[in-house]
Amino acid sequence: MSRIGKKPVPVPASVKFAITGRTVSITGPKGTLTFEHHPLVKVTWAESEKAVVCSIDEGADRAARAQWGTTRAIIRNMIEGVTNGFAKTLEVNGVGWAPSMQGTKLKLVVGLANPIFLEIPAGLTVTVDKQLIRINGSDRQMVGEFAARVRSKRKPEPYNGKGIKYTTETIRRKQGKQFGA
């Protein structure tokens, strides 16, 4: 049994929740998000609790139970996203390395022959402050995916500590080769 799937998801007063067939639509102060849930999971609105309830049939198979908790977690993240939003902060380390904004593109100068330009997806806000890149948005998956794409352009390396890393990430440093006796 899913322990996460059983819990109802409370919906704040500032959020509008709508179910049309298998499509869940959530609107709040930070925007609107939609999600089409798995057909084995039932999503209903509990008026008495002012909450969203996810359920499956009794005796459902393993795949349905797996989707049960996942669906509930996605809906909870959508509600949190339209109320508070999500943010990731990246740090660029390296001599002469710098991020900057050019219109709707993020420009990364990270020690390669040419700068790297990344198109910012709709729904995300990216700000650059010296060596920090801050990514904000209401969709948790989109924020995390774009942050991972930025980080993948120059992952941090363990010898000099150069690269693009999350501010919460700790890089395990390695000792370089020793010369002479």
PDB file of C-alpha atoms in Angstrom:
ATOM      1  CA  MET A   1       0.000   0.000   0.000  1.00  0.00           C
ATOM      2  CA  SER A   2       1.144   3.505  -0.733  1.00  0.00           C
ATOM      3  CA  ARG A   3       1.561   5.651   2.337  1.00  0.00           C
ATOM      4  CA  ILE A   4       2.022   8.797   0.262  1.00  0.00           C
ATOM      5  CA  GLY A   5      -0.905   8.138  -2.084  1.00  0.00           C
ATOM      6  CA  LYS A   6      -3.381   7.786   0.812  1.00  0.00           C
ATOM      7  CA  LYS A   7      -2.803  11.309   2.118  1.00  0.00           C
ATOM      8  CA  PRO A   8      -5.114  14.011   0.747  1.00  0.00           C
ATOM      9  CA  VAL A   9      -3.435  17.087  -0.733  1.00  0.00           C
ATOM     10  CA  PRO A  10      -4.764  20.279   0.907  1.00  0.00           C
ATOM     11  CA  VAL A  11      -5.586  23.084  -1.528  1.00  0.00           C
ATOM     12  CA  PRO A  12      -5.149  26.699  -0.301  1.00  0.00           C
ATOM     13  CA  ALA A  13      -7.957  29.214  -0.837  1.00  0.00           C
ATOM     14  CA  SER A  14      -5.885  31.158  -3.402  1.00  0.00           C
ATOM     15  CA  VAL A  15      -5.657  28.105  -5.708  1.00  0.00           C
ATOM     16  CA  LYS A  16      -8.321  26.983  -8.190  1.00  0.00           C
ATOM     17  CA  PHE A  17      -8.472  23.244  -8.886  1.00  0.00           C
ATOM     18  CA  ALA A  18     -10.301  21.671 -11.848  1.00  0.00           C
ATOM     19  CA  ILE A  19     -10.590  18.099 -13.147  1.00  0.00           C
ATOM     20  CA  THR A  20     -11.677  17.432 -16.741  1.00  0.00           C
ATOM     21  CA  GLY A  21     -11.545  13.736 -17.571  1.00  0.00           C
ATOM     22  CA  ARG A  22      -7.945  12.723 -16.793  1.00  0.00           C
ATOM     23  CA  THR A  23      -6.591  16.292 -17.000  1.00  0.00           C
ATOM     24  CA  VAL A  24      -5.912  18.142 -13.758  1.00  0.00           C
ATOM     25  CA  SER A  25      -5.638  21.936 -14.017  1.00  0.00           C
ATOM     26  CA  ILE A  26      -4.336  24.069 -11.151  1.00  0.00           C
ATOM     27  CA  THR A  27      -4.361  27.879 -11.225  1.00  0.00           C
ATOM     28  CA  GLY A  28      -2.761  30.120  -8.622  1.00  0.00           C
ATOM     29  CA  PRO A  29      -0.991  33.455  -8.170  1.00  0.00           C
ATOM     30  CA  LYS A  30       2.162  32.220  -9.974  1.00  0.00           C
ATOM     31  CA  GLY A  31       0.421  30.751 -13.042  1.00  0.00           C
ATOM     32  CA  THR A  32      -1.458  27.727 -14.365  1.00  0.00           C
ATOM     33  CA  LEU A  33      -0.216  24.136 -14.591  1.00  0.00           C
ATOM     34  CA  THR A  34      -1.904  21.111 -16.178  1.00  0.00           C
ATOM     35  CA  PHE A  35      -1.207  17.410 -15.801  1.00  0.00           C
ATOM     36  CA  GLU A  36      -2.742  14.296 -17.333  1.00  0.00           C
ATOM     37  CA  HIS A  37      -2.699  11.540 -14.723  1.00  0.00           C
ATOM     38  CA  HIS A  38      -2.366   7.786 -15.268  1.00  0.00           C
ATOM     39  CA  PRO A  39      -5.626   5.998 -16.208  1.00  0.00           C
ATOM     40  CA  LEU A  40      -5.343   3.524 -13.295  1.00  0.00           C
ATOM     41  CA  VAL A  41      -5.399   6.362 -10.735  1.00  0.00           C
ATOM     42  CA  LYS A  42      -8.590   8.233  -9.803  1.00  0.00           C
ATOM     43  CA  VAL A  43      -8.228  11.886  -8.804  1.00  0.00           C
ATOM     44  CA  THR A  44     -11.213  13.456  -7.019  1.00  0.00           C
ATOM     45  CA  TRP A  45     -12.015  16.662  -5.170  1.00  0.00           C
ATOM     46  CA  ALA A  46     -13.082  16.258  -1.515  1.00  0.00           C
ATOM     47  CA  GLU A  47     -15.260  19.303  -0.814  1.00  0.00           C
ATOM     48  CA  SER A  48     -15.518  18.576   2.925  1.00  0.00           C
ATOM     49  CA  GLU A  49     -11.724  18.625   3.398  1.00  0.00           C
ATOM     50  CA  LYS A  50     -10.955  21.190   0.645  1.00  0.00           C
ATOM     51  CA  ALA A  51      -8.387  18.690  -0.629  1.00  0.00           C
ATOM     52  CA  VAL A  52      -7.504  16.500  -3.607  1.00  0.00           C
ATOM     53  CA  VAL A  53      -7.733  12.752  -3.052  1.00  0.00           C
ATOM     54  CA  CYS A  54      -5.954  10.152  -5.217  1.00  0.00           C
ATOM     55  CA  SER A  55      -7.157   6.542  -5.149  1.00  0.00           C
ATOM     56  CA  ILE A  56      -6.857   3.222  -6.970  1.00  0.00           C
ATOM     57  CA  ASP A  57      -9.060   0.105  -7.164  1.00  0.00           C
ATOM     58  CA  GLU A  58      -8.732  -2.527  -4.441  1.00  0.00           C
ATOM     59  CA  GLY A  59      -6.374  -5.308  -5.476  1.00  0.00           C
ATOM     60  CA  ALA A  60      -4.669  -3.158  -8.093  1.00  0.00           C
ATOM     61  CA  ASP A  61      -1.400  -4.344  -9.563  1.00  0.00           C
ATOM     62  CA  ARG A  62       2.067  -3.068  -8.724  1.00  0.00           C
ATOM     63  CA  ALA A  63       2.144  -0.537 -11.587  1.00  0.00           C
ATOM     64  CA  ALA A  64      -1.064   1.117 -10.379  1.00  0.00           C
ATOM     65  CA  ARG A  65       0.260   1.376  -6.817  1.00  0.00           C
ATOM     66  CA  ALA A  66       3.481   2.952  -8.123  1.00  0.00           C
ATOM     67  CA  GLN A  67       1.522   5.559 -10.097  1.00  0.00           C
ATOM     68  CA  TRP A  68      -0.715   6.284  -7.099  1.00  0.00           C
ATOM     69  CA  GLY A  69       1.999   7.914  -4.976  1.00  0.00           C
ATOM     70  CA  THR A  70       3.625   9.538  -8.004  1.00  0.00           C
ATOM     71  CA  THR A  71       0.363  11.195  -9.073  1.00  0.00           C
ATOM     72  CA  ARG A  72      -0.245  12.539  -5.567  1.00  0.00           C
ATOM     73  CA  ALA A  73       3.327  13.917  -5.361  1.00  0.00           C
ATOM     74  CA  ILE A  74       3.052  15.624  -8.766  1.00  0.00           C
ATOM     75  CA  ILE A  75      -0.235  17.282  -7.791  1.00  0.00           C
ATOM     76  CA  ARG A  76       1.253  18.466  -4.477  1.00  0.00           C
ATOM     77  CA  ASN A  77       4.249  19.923  -6.339  1.00  0.00           C
ATOM     78  CA  MET A  78       1.923  21.673  -8.787  1.00  0.00           C
ATOM     79  CA  ILE A  79      -0.012  23.285  -5.917  1.00  0.00           C
ATOM     80  CA  GLU A  80       3.213  24.384  -4.231  1.00  0.00           C
ATOM     81  CA  GLY A  81       4.528  25.701  -7.563  1.00  0.00           C
ATOM     82  CA  VAL A  82       1.527  27.941  -8.298  1.00  0.00           C
ATOM     83  CA  THR A  83       1.554  29.318  -4.740  1.00  0.00           C
ATOM     84  CA  ASN A  84       5.274  29.683  -3.845  1.00  0.00           C
ATOM     85  CA  GLY A  85       7.216  28.660  -6.943  1.00  0.00           C
ATOM     86  CA  PHE A  86      10.497  26.769  -7.176  1.00  0.00           C
ATOM     87  CA  ALA A  87      14.066  28.036  -7.468  1.00  0.00           C
ATOM     88  CA  LYS A  88      17.510  26.619  -8.198  1.00  0.00           C
ATOM     89  CA  THR A  89      20.752  28.549  -7.850  1.00  0.00           C
ATOM     90  CA  LEU A  90      23.905  27.650  -9.763  1.00  0.00           C
ATOM     91  CA  GLU A  91      27.420  28.977  -9.212  1.00  0.00           C
ATOM     92  CA  VAL A  92      30.038  29.397 -11.959  1.00  0.00           C
ATOM     93  CA  ASN A  93      33.632  28.865 -10.722  1.00  0.00           C
ATOM     94  CA  GLY A  94      36.643  29.541 -12.900  1.00  0.00           C
ATOM     95  CA  VAL A  95      39.021  32.356 -13.842  1.00  0.00           C
ATOM     96  CA  GLY A  96      37.445  34.438 -16.602  1.00  0.00           C
ATOM     97  CA  TRP A  97      34.265  32.356 -16.563  1.00  0.00           C
ATOM     98  CA  ALA A  98      31.061  34.375 -16.493  1.00  0.00           C
ATOM     99  CA  PRO A  99      27.355  33.917 -17.104  1.00  0.00           C
ATOM    100  CA  SER A 100      25.269  36.739 -18.597  1.00  0.00           C
ATOM    101  CA  MET A 101      21.864  37.364 -20.104  1.00  0.00           C
ATOM    102  CA  GLN A 102      21.369  38.310 -23.754  1.00  0.00           C
ATOM    103  CA  GLY A 103      17.684  38.890 -24.366  1.00  0.00           C
ATOM    104  CA  THR A 104      15.890  35.558 -23.860  1.00  0.00           C
ATOM    105  CA  LYS A 105      19.139  33.566 -23.881  1.00  0.00           C
ATOM    106  CA  LEU A 106      21.633  32.665 -21.188  1.00  0.00           C
ATOM    107  CA  LYS A 107      25.234  33.198 -22.328  1.00  0.00           C
ATOM    108  CA  LEU A 108      27.918  31.064 -20.668  1.00  0.00           C
ATOM    109  CA  VAL A 109      31.613  31.837 -21.111  1.00  0.00           C
ATOM    110  CA  VAL A 110      33.155  28.767 -19.493  1.00  0.00           C
ATOM    111  CA  GLY A 111      36.637  28.300 -20.907  1.00  0.00           C
ATOM    112  CA  LEU A 112      35.661  26.965 -24.325  1.00  0.00           C
ATOM    113  CA  ALA A 113      36.569  28.488 -27.697  1.00  0.00           C
ATOM    114  CA  ASN A 114      33.063  29.915 -28.183  1.00  0.00           C
ATOM    115  CA  PRO A 115      30.427  31.039 -25.690  1.00  0.00           C
ATOM    116  CA  ILE A 116      27.451  28.747 -25.095  1.00  0.00           C
ATOM    117  CA  PHE A 117      23.938  30.161 -25.612  1.00  0.00           C
ATOM    118  CA  LEU A 118      20.943  28.470 -23.964  1.00  0.00           C
ATOM    119  CA  GLU A 119      17.368  29.433 -24.847  1.00  0.00           C
ATOM    120  CA  ILE A 120      15.317  30.018 -21.680  1.00  0.00           C
ATOM    121  CA  PRO A 121      12.032  28.048 -21.781  1.00  0.00           C
ATOM    122  CA  ALA A 122       8.725  29.906 -21.455  1.00  0.00           C
ATOM    123  CA  GLY A 123       7.540  29.984 -17.854  1.00  0.00           C
ATOM    124  CA  LEU A 124      11.016  30.333 -16.330  1.00  0.00           C
ATOM    125  CA  THR A 125      12.726  33.442 -15.014  1.00  0.00           C
ATOM    126  CA  VAL A 126      16.530  33.459 -15.051  1.00  0.00           C
ATOM    127  CA  THR A 127      18.593  36.139 -13.324  1.00  0.00           C
ATOM    128  CA  VAL A 128      22.376  36.474 -13.295  1.00  0.00           C
ATOM    129  CA  ASP A 129      24.292  38.165 -10.480  1.00  0.00           C
ATOM    130  CA  LYS A 130      28.075  38.039 -11.026  1.00  0.00           C
ATOM    131  CA  GLN A 131      28.863  34.296 -10.718  1.00  0.00           C
ATOM    132  CA  LEU A 132      25.376  33.150  -9.634  1.00  0.00           C
ATOM    133  CA  ILE A 133      22.577  31.981 -11.934  1.00  0.00           C
ATOM    134  CA  ARG A 134      19.121  31.900 -10.300  1.00  0.00           C
ATOM    135  CA  ILE A 135      16.336  29.965 -12.049  1.00  0.00           C
ATOM    136  CA  ASN A 136      12.723  30.510 -10.884  1.00  0.00           C
ATOM    137  CA  GLY A 137       9.441  29.047 -12.083  1.00  0.00           C
ATOM    138  CA  SER A 138       6.192  27.398 -11.059  1.00  0.00           C
ATOM    139  CA  ASP A 139       6.885  24.016 -12.720  1.00  0.00           C
ATOM    140  CA  ARG A 140       9.314  22.008 -10.584  1.00  0.00           C
ATOM    141  CA  GLN A 141      10.291  19.651 -13.412  1.00  0.00           C
ATOM    142  CA  MET A 142      11.043  22.491 -15.837  1.00  0.00           C
ATOM    143  CA  VAL A 143      13.163  24.382 -13.250  1.00  0.00           C
ATOM    144  CA  GLY A 144      15.186  21.264 -12.407  1.00  0.00           C
ATOM    145  CA  GLU A 145      15.590  20.229 -16.031  1.00  0.00           C
ATOM    146  CA  PHE A 146      16.874  23.640 -17.160  1.00  0.00           C
ATOM    147  CA  ALA A 147      19.244  23.839 -14.165  1.00  0.00           C
ATOM    148  CA  ALA A 148      20.613  20.388 -15.026  1.00  0.00           C
ATOM    149  CA  ARG A 149      21.045  21.425 -18.672  1.00  0.00           C
ATOM    150  CA  VAL A 150      23.033  24.518 -17.622  1.00  0.00           C
ATOM    151  CA  ARG A 151      25.181  22.440 -15.245  1.00  0.00           C
ATOM    152  CA  SER A 152      25.861  19.811 -17.934  1.00  0.00           C
ATOM    153  CA  LYS A 153      27.614  22.386 -20.149  1.00  0.00           C
ATOM    154  CA  ARG A 154      30.614  22.382 -17.772  1.00  0.00           C
ATOM    155  CA  LYS A 155      30.315  20.018 -14.801  1.00  0.00           C
ATOM    156  CA  PRO A 156      32.519  20.772 -11.788  1.00  0.00           C
ATOM    157  CA  GLU A 157      35.810  18.908 -11.790  1.00  0.00           C
ATOM    158  CA  PRO A 158      37.459  17.629  -8.585  1.00  0.00           C
ATOM    159  CA  TYR A 159      41.042  18.860  -9.092  1.00  0.00           C
ATOM    160  CA  ASN A 160      40.719  22.645  -9.477  1.00  0.00           C
ATOM    161  CA  GLY A 161      37.045  23.011  -8.520  1.00  0.00           C
ATOM    162  CA  LYS A 162      36.202  24.744 -11.800  1.00  0.00           C
ATOM    163  CA  GLY A 163      32.782  24.309 -13.376  1.00  0.00           C
ATOM    164  CA  ILE A 164      29.101  25.045 -12.905  1.00  0.00           C
ATOM    165  CA  LYS A 165      27.650  23.633  -9.675  1.00  0.00           C
ATOM    166  CA  TYR A 166      24.541  23.985  -7.539  1.00  0.00           C
ATOM    167  CA  THR A 167      25.112  26.253  -4.540  1.00  0.00           C
ATOM    168  CA  THR A 168      23.980  23.435  -2.237  1.00  0.00           C
ATOM    169  CA  GLU A 169      26.362  20.945  -3.886  1.00  0.00           C
ATOM    170  CA  THR A 170      29.694  20.011  -2.295  1.00  0.00           C
ATOM    171  CA  ILE A 171      32.525  19.035  -4.628  1.00  0.00           C
ATOM    172  CA  ARG A 172      34.839  16.378  -3.226  1.00  0.00           C
ATOM    173  CA  ARG A 173      38.307  17.607  -4.059  1.00  0.00           C
ATOM    174  CA  LYS A 174      41.133  15.281  -5.110  1.00  0.00           C
ATOM    175  CA  GLN A 175      44.821  15.740  -4.630  1.00  0.00           C
ATOM    176  CA  GLY A 176      46.750  16.179  -7.857  1.00  0.00           C
ATOM    177  CA  LYS A 177      49.926  14.372  -8.884  1.00  0.00           C
ATOM    178  CA  GLN A 178      53.021  14.927  -6.773  1.00  0.00           C
ATOM    179  CA  PHE A 179      56.291  15.675  -8.589  1.00  0.00           C
ATOM    180  CA  GLY A 180      59.828  15.350  -7.257  1.00  0.00           C
ATOM    181  CA  ALA A 181      61.082  13.796  -4.068  1.00  0.00           C
TER     182      ALA A 181
END
